[in-house]
Amino acid sequence: MDNIKTMIFSWMPQLLLGARVTVALTVSAVGAGIIMSLFVALGKMSKNVIINRTCSAYVFFFRGTPLLMQLFFVYYALPMIAPALTINNRFLAAFIAYSLNCAAYCAEIIRAAIQSIDKGQFEASRALGLSYAQTMRLVIVPQSIRRLIPPVGNEFIMMLKDASLVSMIALVDITKATRNIEGSTRSALVYIPAMILYLIITAIFSWFFHKMENKYSIYE
């Protein structure tokens, strides 16, 4: 037993470095994805046919293809299409792929939240002389945010777990660090602290989103 404890403690520095990459990638990708998704969602709701169809095609593509394939496309295929698009930084490549994927899913979440607002509020805002942009910025979007927290929280947790896919392009996250340790020590016991680490990170962010949901509950 003491030998197992010693091994686990010796593995923790590598696992924690991997955890830092996992968390950094998830937070940055989801943050960027949410910002992009707002424009995509508004584009899907636009009456302009070109904008509407372009945004709809974007959502269809990124929701209809596997995230792993998107990651491979950004890291491996883009350089073959145009050398100028080569991305040598694995973290940056993963960030781009995950941000684009997250934007597609969050766009649908935002669109549903906006469309759930009573249409009477649109009409009242326009009657008060507010432009469409002012109506969205001052009336609709602030109310929609409360409805966004639970599904965005779920998307964040899913993205956190999907971050393990970056090990396929040799980016050292928790999963890649675990596989490296297993390869060097020939001990599958490393999966135990690795899974516990995932659970701890997931629990922390789940708690955070739960607090946010309670604070901004639409039922208050």
PDB file of C-alpha atoms in Angstrom:
ATOM      1  CA  MET A   1       0.000   0.000   0.000  1.00  0.00           C
ATOM      2  CA  ASP A   2       2.805   2.426   0.870  1.00  0.00           C
ATOM      3  CA  ASN A   3       4.388   1.663  -2.483  1.00  0.00           C
ATOM      4  CA  ILE A   4       1.149   2.559  -4.275  1.00  0.00           C
ATOM      5  CA  LYS A   5       0.880   5.847  -2.359  1.00  0.00           C
ATOM      6  CA  THR A   6       4.459   6.683  -3.270  1.00  0.00           C
ATOM      7  CA  MET A   7       3.767   6.014  -6.947  1.00  0.00           C
ATOM      8  CA  ILE A   8       0.616   8.136  -6.939  1.00  0.00           C
ATOM      9  CA  PHE A   9       2.437  11.068  -5.326  1.00  0.00           C
ATOM     10  CA  SER A  10       5.208  10.744  -7.899  1.00  0.00           C
ATOM     11  CA  TRP A  11       2.641  10.908 -10.710  1.00  0.00           C
ATOM     12  CA  MET A  12       0.796  13.976  -9.434  1.00  0.00           C
ATOM     13  CA  PRO A  13       3.154  16.686 -10.804  1.00  0.00           C
ATOM     14  CA  GLN A  14       2.658  15.416 -14.386  1.00  0.00           C
ATOM     15  CA  LEU A  15      -1.076  14.973 -13.895  1.00  0.00           C
ATOM     16  CA  LEU A  16      -1.449  18.468 -12.446  1.00  0.00           C
ATOM     17  CA  LEU A  17       0.438  19.967 -15.389  1.00  0.00           C
ATOM     18  CA  GLY A  18      -1.961  18.108 -17.657  1.00  0.00           C
ATOM     19  CA  ALA A  19      -4.889  19.407 -15.616  1.00  0.00           C
ATOM     20  CA  ARG A  20      -3.678  22.962 -16.138  1.00  0.00           C
ATOM     21  CA  VAL A  21      -3.781  22.448 -19.909  1.00  0.00           C
ATOM     22  CA  THR A  22      -7.229  20.814 -19.722  1.00  0.00           C
ATOM     23  CA  VAL A  23      -8.726  23.645 -17.684  1.00  0.00           C
ATOM     24  CA  ALA A  24      -7.015  26.415 -19.665  1.00  0.00           C
ATOM     25  CA  LEU A  25      -8.197  24.960 -22.970  1.00  0.00           C
ATOM     26  CA  THR A  26     -11.761  24.453 -21.773  1.00  0.00           C
ATOM     27  CA  VAL A  27     -12.152  27.909 -20.206  1.00  0.00           C
ATOM     28  CA  SER A  28     -10.587  29.774 -23.128  1.00  0.00           C
ATOM     29  CA  ALA A  29     -12.400  27.765 -25.823  1.00  0.00           C
ATOM     30  CA  VAL A  30     -15.810  28.022 -24.176  1.00  0.00           C
ATOM     31  CA  GLY A  31     -15.287  31.743 -23.508  1.00  0.00           C
ATOM     32  CA  ALA A  32     -14.392  32.427 -27.132  1.00  0.00           C
ATOM     33  CA  GLY A  33     -17.134  30.085 -28.317  1.00  0.00           C
ATOM     34  CA  ILE A  34     -19.815  31.920 -26.351  1.00  0.00           C
ATOM     35  CA  ILE A  35     -18.747  35.270 -27.814  1.00  0.00           C
ATOM     36  CA  MET A  36     -18.820  33.894 -31.371  1.00  0.00           C
ATOM     37  CA  SER A  37     -22.074  32.044 -30.748  1.00  0.00           C
ATOM     38  CA  LEU A  38     -23.948  35.259 -30.009  1.00  0.00           C
ATOM     39  CA  PHE A  39     -23.233  36.541 -33.527  1.00  0.00           C
ATOM     40  CA  VAL A  40     -24.018  33.147 -35.077  1.00  0.00           C
ATOM     41  CA  ALA A  41     -27.316  32.955 -33.185  1.00  0.00           C
ATOM     42  CA  LEU A  42     -28.335  36.444 -34.277  1.00  0.00           C
ATOM     43  CA  GLY A  43     -27.272  35.529 -37.811  1.00  0.00           C
ATOM     44  CA  LYS A  44     -29.558  32.491 -37.787  1.00  0.00           C
ATOM     45  CA  MET A  45     -32.400  34.744 -36.688  1.00  0.00           C
ATOM     46  CA  SER A  46     -31.599  37.370 -39.323  1.00  0.00           C
ATOM     47  CA  LYS A  47     -34.074  38.026 -42.121  1.00  0.00           C
ATOM     48  CA  ASN A  48     -31.142  38.428 -44.504  1.00  0.00           C
ATOM     49  CA  VAL A  49     -31.138  35.186 -46.489  1.00  0.00           C
ATOM     50  CA  ILE A  50     -27.366  35.088 -47.065  1.00  0.00           C
ATOM     51  CA  ILE A  51     -26.503  35.691 -43.408  1.00  0.00           C
ATOM     52  CA  ASN A  52     -29.184  33.282 -42.229  1.00  0.00           C
ATOM     53  CA  ARG A  53     -28.082  30.448 -44.501  1.00  0.00           C
ATOM     54  CA  THR A  54     -24.389  31.006 -43.831  1.00  0.00           C
ATOM     55  CA  CYS A  55     -24.875  30.806 -40.058  1.00  0.00           C
ATOM     56  CA  SER A  56     -27.229  27.835 -40.412  1.00  0.00           C
ATOM     57  CA  ALA A  57     -24.636  26.010 -42.532  1.00  0.00           C
ATOM     58  CA  TYR A  58     -21.961  26.775 -39.945  1.00  0.00           C
ATOM     59  CA  VAL A  59     -24.051  25.300 -37.132  1.00  0.00           C
ATOM     60  CA  PHE A  60     -25.022  22.283 -39.246  1.00  0.00           C
ATOM     61  CA  PHE A  61     -21.408  21.528 -40.145  1.00  0.00           C
ATOM     62  CA  PHE A  62     -19.904  21.778 -36.658  1.00  0.00           C
ATOM     63  CA  ARG A  63     -22.778  19.970 -34.964  1.00  0.00           C
ATOM     64  CA  GLY A  64     -22.913  17.309 -37.644  1.00  0.00           C
ATOM     65  CA  THR A  65     -19.257  16.270 -37.665  1.00  0.00           C
ATOM     66  CA  PRO A  66     -17.198  14.727 -34.828  1.00  0.00           C
ATOM     67  CA  LEU A  67     -15.104  17.080 -32.727  1.00  0.00           C
ATOM     68  CA  LEU A  68     -12.094  14.789 -33.138  1.00  0.00           C
ATOM     69  CA  MET A  69     -12.329  15.045 -36.924  1.00  0.00           C
ATOM     70  CA  GLN A  70     -12.564  18.835 -36.660  1.00  0.00           C
ATOM     71  CA  LEU A  71      -9.442  18.824 -34.499  1.00  0.00           C
ATOM     72  CA  PHE A  72      -7.589  16.671 -37.030  1.00  0.00           C
ATOM     73  CA  PHE A  73      -8.747  18.943 -39.848  1.00  0.00           C
ATOM     74  CA  VAL A  74      -7.430  22.090 -38.163  1.00  0.00           C
ATOM     75  CA  TYR A  75      -4.100  20.547 -37.148  1.00  0.00           C
ATOM     76  CA  TYR A  76      -3.353  18.179 -40.043  1.00  0.00           C
ATOM     77  CA  ALA A  77      -5.505  19.067 -43.069  1.00  0.00           C
ATOM     78  CA  LEU A  78      -5.308  22.867 -43.139  1.00  0.00           C
ATOM     79  CA  PRO A  79      -1.530  22.878 -43.785  1.00  0.00           C
ATOM     80  CA  MET A  80      -2.122  20.592 -46.789  1.00  0.00           C
ATOM     81  CA  ILE A  81      -4.761  22.928 -48.189  1.00  0.00           C
ATOM     82  CA  ALA A  82      -2.667  26.049 -47.686  1.00  0.00           C
ATOM     83  CA  PRO A  83       0.798  26.045 -46.047  1.00  0.00           C
ATOM     84  CA  ALA A  84       0.090  29.528 -44.696  1.00  0.00           C
ATOM     85  CA  LEU A  85      -2.615  28.010 -42.496  1.00  0.00           C
ATOM     86  CA  THR A  86      -0.148  25.720 -40.725  1.00  0.00           C
ATOM     87  CA  ILE A  87      -0.587  25.816 -36.956  1.00  0.00           C
ATOM     88  CA  ASN A  88       2.466  24.428 -35.200  1.00  0.00           C
ATOM     89  CA  ASN A  89       1.225  25.217 -31.715  1.00  0.00           C
ATOM     90  CA  ARG A  90      -0.891  22.259 -30.570  1.00  0.00           C
ATOM     91  CA  PHE A  91      -2.712  24.272 -27.917  1.00  0.00           C
ATOM     92  CA  LEU A  92      -3.651  26.953 -30.453  1.00  0.00           C
ATOM     93  CA  ALA A  93      -4.905  24.341 -32.914  1.00  0.00           C
ATOM     94  CA  ALA A  94      -7.024  22.724 -30.200  1.00  0.00           C
ATOM     95  CA  PHE A  95      -8.293  26.136 -29.080  1.00  0.00           C
ATOM     96  CA  ILE A  96      -9.452  27.005 -32.603  1.00  0.00           C
ATOM     97  CA  ALA A  97     -11.180  23.663 -33.164  1.00  0.00           C
ATOM     98  CA  TYR A  98     -12.881  23.649 -29.760  1.00  0.00           C
ATOM     99  CA  SER A  99     -13.947  27.300 -30.005  1.00  0.00           C
ATOM    100  CA  LEU A 100     -15.567  26.777 -33.405  1.00  0.00           C
ATOM    101  CA  ASN A 101     -17.325  23.644 -32.179  1.00  0.00           C
ATOM    102  CA  CYS A 102     -18.514  25.289 -28.970  1.00  0.00           C
ATOM    103  CA  ALA A 103     -19.800  28.312 -30.899  1.00  0.00           C
ATOM    104  CA  ALA A 104     -22.083  26.086 -32.979  1.00  0.00           C
ATOM    105  CA  TYR A 105     -23.650  24.405 -29.952  1.00  0.00           C
ATOM    106  CA  CYS A 106     -23.934  27.590 -27.899  1.00  0.00           C
ATOM    107  CA  ALA A 107     -25.485  29.411 -30.866  1.00  0.00           C
ATOM    108  CA  GLU A 108     -28.456  27.058 -30.693  1.00  0.00           C
ATOM    109  CA  ILE A 109     -28.660  27.543 -26.938  1.00  0.00           C
ATOM    110  CA  ILE A 110     -28.639  31.322 -27.301  1.00  0.00           C
ATOM    111  CA  ARG A 111     -31.127  31.277 -30.162  1.00  0.00           C
ATOM    112  CA  ALA A 112     -33.547  29.172 -28.124  1.00  0.00           C
ATOM    113  CA  ALA A 113     -33.118  31.445 -25.091  1.00  0.00           C
ATOM    114  CA  ILE A 114     -33.767  34.596 -27.116  1.00  0.00           C
ATOM    115  CA  GLN A 115     -36.810  33.123 -28.834  1.00  0.00           C
ATOM    116  CA  SER A 116     -38.207  32.056 -25.459  1.00  0.00           C
ATOM    117  CA  ILE A 117     -38.597  35.725 -24.449  1.00  0.00           C
ATOM    118  CA  ASP A 118     -42.165  36.964 -24.834  1.00  0.00           C
ATOM    119  CA  LYS A 119     -42.614  38.658 -28.215  1.00  0.00           C
ATOM    120  CA  GLY A 120     -44.542  41.405 -26.453  1.00  0.00           C
ATOM    121  CA  GLN A 121     -41.257  42.693 -25.081  1.00  0.00           C
ATOM    122  CA  PHE A 122     -39.926  43.135 -28.611  1.00  0.00           C
ATOM    123  CA  GLU A 123     -43.031  45.061 -29.563  1.00  0.00           C
ATOM    124  CA  ALA A 124     -42.961  47.202 -26.411  1.00  0.00           C
ATOM    125  CA  SER A 125     -39.313  48.066 -26.936  1.00  0.00           C
ATOM    126  CA  ARG A 126     -39.893  49.083 -30.522  1.00  0.00           C
ATOM    127  CA  ALA A 127     -42.912  51.126 -29.442  1.00  0.00           C
ATOM    128  CA  LEU A 128     -40.633  53.032 -27.050  1.00  0.00           C
ATOM    129  CA  GLY A 129     -38.422  53.955 -29.978  1.00  0.00           C
ATOM    130  CA  LEU A 130     -35.600  51.486 -29.418  1.00  0.00           C
ATOM    131  CA  SER A 131     -33.825  50.161 -32.476  1.00  0.00           C
ATOM    132  CA  TYR A 132     -33.449  46.426 -33.064  1.00  0.00           C
ATOM    133  CA  ALA A 133     -29.861  46.523 -31.801  1.00  0.00           C
ATOM    134  CA  GLN A 134     -30.848  48.486 -28.689  1.00  0.00           C
ATOM    135  CA  THR A 135     -33.751  46.114 -28.030  1.00  0.00           C
ATOM    136  CA  MET A 136     -31.473  43.115 -28.181  1.00  0.00           C
ATOM    137  CA  ARG A 137     -28.699  44.719 -26.116  1.00  0.00           C
ATOM    138  CA  LEU A 138     -30.796  46.373 -23.429  1.00  0.00           C
ATOM    139  CA  VAL A 139     -33.896  44.191 -23.130  1.00  0.00           C
ATOM    140  CA  ILE A 140     -33.687  40.747 -24.685  1.00  0.00           C
ATOM    141  CA  VAL A 141     -30.084  39.584 -24.158  1.00  0.00           C
ATOM    142  CA  PRO A 142     -29.949  40.499 -20.420  1.00  0.00           C
ATOM    143  CA  GLN A 143     -33.076  38.410 -19.803  1.00  0.00           C
ATOM    144  CA  SER A 144     -31.796  35.575 -21.959  1.00  0.00           C
ATOM    145  CA  ILE A 145     -28.607  35.266 -19.920  1.00  0.00           C
ATOM    146  CA  ARG A 146     -30.533  33.808 -16.991  1.00  0.00           C
ATOM    147  CA  ARG A 147     -31.940  31.088 -19.205  1.00  0.00           C
ATOM    148  CA  LEU A 148     -28.516  30.351 -20.678  1.00  0.00           C
ATOM    149  CA  ILE A 149     -26.688  29.383 -17.495  1.00  0.00           C
ATOM    150  CA  PRO A 150     -27.902  25.750 -17.095  1.00  0.00           C
ATOM    151  CA  PRO A 151     -27.363  24.635 -20.729  1.00  0.00           C
ATOM    152  CA  VAL A 152     -24.084  26.549 -21.052  1.00  0.00           C
ATOM    153  CA  GLY A 153     -22.924  24.904 -17.838  1.00  0.00           C
ATOM    154  CA  ASN A 154     -23.719  21.511 -19.340  1.00  0.00           C
ATOM    155  CA  GLU A 155     -21.853  22.423 -22.520  1.00  0.00           C
ATOM    156  CA  PHE A 156     -18.853  23.494 -20.448  1.00  0.00           C
ATOM    157  CA  ILE A 157     -18.738  20.176 -18.589  1.00  0.00           C
ATOM    158  CA  MET A 158     -19.050  18.265 -21.866  1.00  0.00           C
ATOM    159  CA  MET A 159     -16.225  20.317 -23.366  1.00  0.00           C
ATOM    160  CA  LEU A 160     -14.110  19.705 -20.271  1.00  0.00           C
ATOM    161  CA  LYS A 161     -14.384  15.962 -20.780  1.00  0.00           C
ATOM    162  CA  ASP A 162     -13.987  16.220 -24.555  1.00  0.00           C
ATOM    163  CA  ALA A 163     -10.702  18.037 -23.955  1.00  0.00           C
ATOM    164  CA  SER A 164      -9.211  14.561 -23.554  1.00  0.00           C
ATOM    165  CA  LEU A 165      -9.303  14.281 -27.353  1.00  0.00           C
ATOM    166  CA  VAL A 166      -6.350  16.660 -27.643  1.00  0.00           C
ATOM    167  CA  SER A 167      -4.126  13.765 -26.587  1.00  0.00           C
ATOM    168  CA  MET A 168      -4.595  12.544 -30.176  1.00  0.00           C
ATOM    169  CA  ILE A 169      -2.438  15.431 -31.437  1.00  0.00           C
ATOM    170  CA  ALA A 170       0.067  14.882 -28.594  1.00  0.00           C
ATOM    171  CA  LEU A 171      -1.016  17.891 -26.521  1.00  0.00           C
ATOM    172  CA  VAL A 172      -0.257  16.929 -22.930  1.00  0.00           C
ATOM    173  CA  ASP A 173      -3.534  17.224 -21.047  1.00  0.00           C
ATOM    174  CA  ILE A 174      -4.624  14.920 -18.217  1.00  0.00           C
ATOM    175  CA  THR A 175      -5.304  12.017 -20.576  1.00  0.00           C
ATOM    176  CA  LYS A 176      -2.009  12.336 -22.455  1.00  0.00           C
ATOM    177  CA  ALA A 177      -0.088  12.696 -19.186  1.00  0.00           C
ATOM    178  CA  THR A 178      -1.814   9.557 -17.910  1.00  0.00           C
ATOM    179  CA  ARG A 179      -0.888   7.586 -21.017  1.00  0.00           C
ATOM    180  CA  ASN A 180       2.704   8.821 -20.798  1.00  0.00           C
ATOM    181  CA  ILE A 181       2.963   7.692 -17.189  1.00  0.00           C
ATOM    182  CA  GLU A 182       1.405   4.320 -17.983  1.00  0.00           C
ATOM    183  CA  GLY A 183       3.840   3.851 -20.855  1.00  0.00           C
ATOM    184  CA  SER A 184       6.874   4.593 -18.713  1.00  0.00           C
ATOM    185  CA  THR A 185       5.806   2.742 -15.539  1.00  0.00           C
ATOM    186  CA  ARG A 186       3.701  -0.044 -17.046  1.00  0.00           C
ATOM    187  CA  SER A 187       1.157   0.591 -14.305  1.00  0.00           C
ATOM    188  CA  ALA A 188      -2.529   1.006 -15.134  1.00  0.00           C
ATOM    189  CA  LEU A 189      -3.115   2.265 -11.585  1.00  0.00           C
ATOM    190  CA  VAL A 190      -2.385   5.764 -12.868  1.00  0.00           C
ATOM    191  CA  TYR A 191      -5.929   5.864 -14.262  1.00  0.00           C
ATOM    192  CA  ILE A 192      -7.281   5.997 -10.704  1.00  0.00           C
ATOM    193  CA  PRO A 193      -5.792   9.392  -9.707  1.00  0.00           C
ATOM    194  CA  ALA A 194      -6.420  10.653 -13.257  1.00  0.00           C
ATOM    195  CA  MET A 195     -10.139   9.903 -13.028  1.00  0.00           C
ATOM    196  CA  ILE A 196     -10.301  11.363  -9.528  1.00  0.00           C
ATOM    197  CA  LEU A 197      -8.660  14.527 -10.853  1.00  0.00           C
ATOM    198  CA  TYR A 198     -11.286  14.771 -13.605  1.00  0.00           C
ATOM    199  CA  LEU A 199     -14.019  14.305 -11.006  1.00  0.00           C
ATOM    200  CA  ILE A 200     -12.588  17.041  -8.790  1.00  0.00           C
ATOM    201  CA  ILE A 201     -12.346  19.529 -11.663  1.00  0.00           C
ATOM    202  CA  THR A 202     -15.844  18.642 -12.866  1.00  0.00           C
ATOM    203  CA  ALA A 203     -17.235  18.985  -9.347  1.00  0.00           C
ATOM    204  CA  ILE A 204     -15.666  22.430  -8.904  1.00  0.00           C
ATOM    205  CA  PHE A 205     -17.108  23.808 -12.141  1.00  0.00           C
ATOM    206  CA  SER A 206     -20.472  22.110 -11.562  1.00  0.00           C
ATOM    207  CA  TRP A 207     -20.628  23.818  -8.162  1.00  0.00           C
ATOM    208  CA  PHE A 208     -19.738  27.155  -9.775  1.00  0.00           C
ATOM    209  CA  PHE A 209     -22.487  26.919 -12.406  1.00  0.00           C
ATOM    210  CA  HIS A 210     -24.967  25.730  -9.774  1.00  0.00           C
ATOM    211  CA  LYS A 211     -24.228  28.868  -7.721  1.00  0.00           C
ATOM    212  CA  MET A 212     -24.599  31.021 -10.821  1.00  0.00           C
ATOM    213  CA  GLU A 213     -27.900  29.358 -11.646  1.00  0.00           C
ATOM    214  CA  ASN A 214     -29.238  29.950  -8.138  1.00  0.00           C
ATOM    215  CA  LYS A 215     -28.071  33.565  -8.113  1.00  0.00           C
ATOM    216  CA  TYR A 216     -29.601  34.459 -11.468  1.00  0.00           C
ATOM    217  CA  SER A 217     -32.569  32.098 -11.407  1.00  0.00           C
ATOM    218  CA  ILE A 218     -35.450  33.230 -13.601  1.00  0.00           C
ATOM    219  CA  TYR A 219     -37.818  32.117 -10.861  1.00  0.00           C
ATOM    220  CA  GLU A 220     -36.547  34.578  -8.269  1.00  0.00           C
TER     221      GLU A 220
END
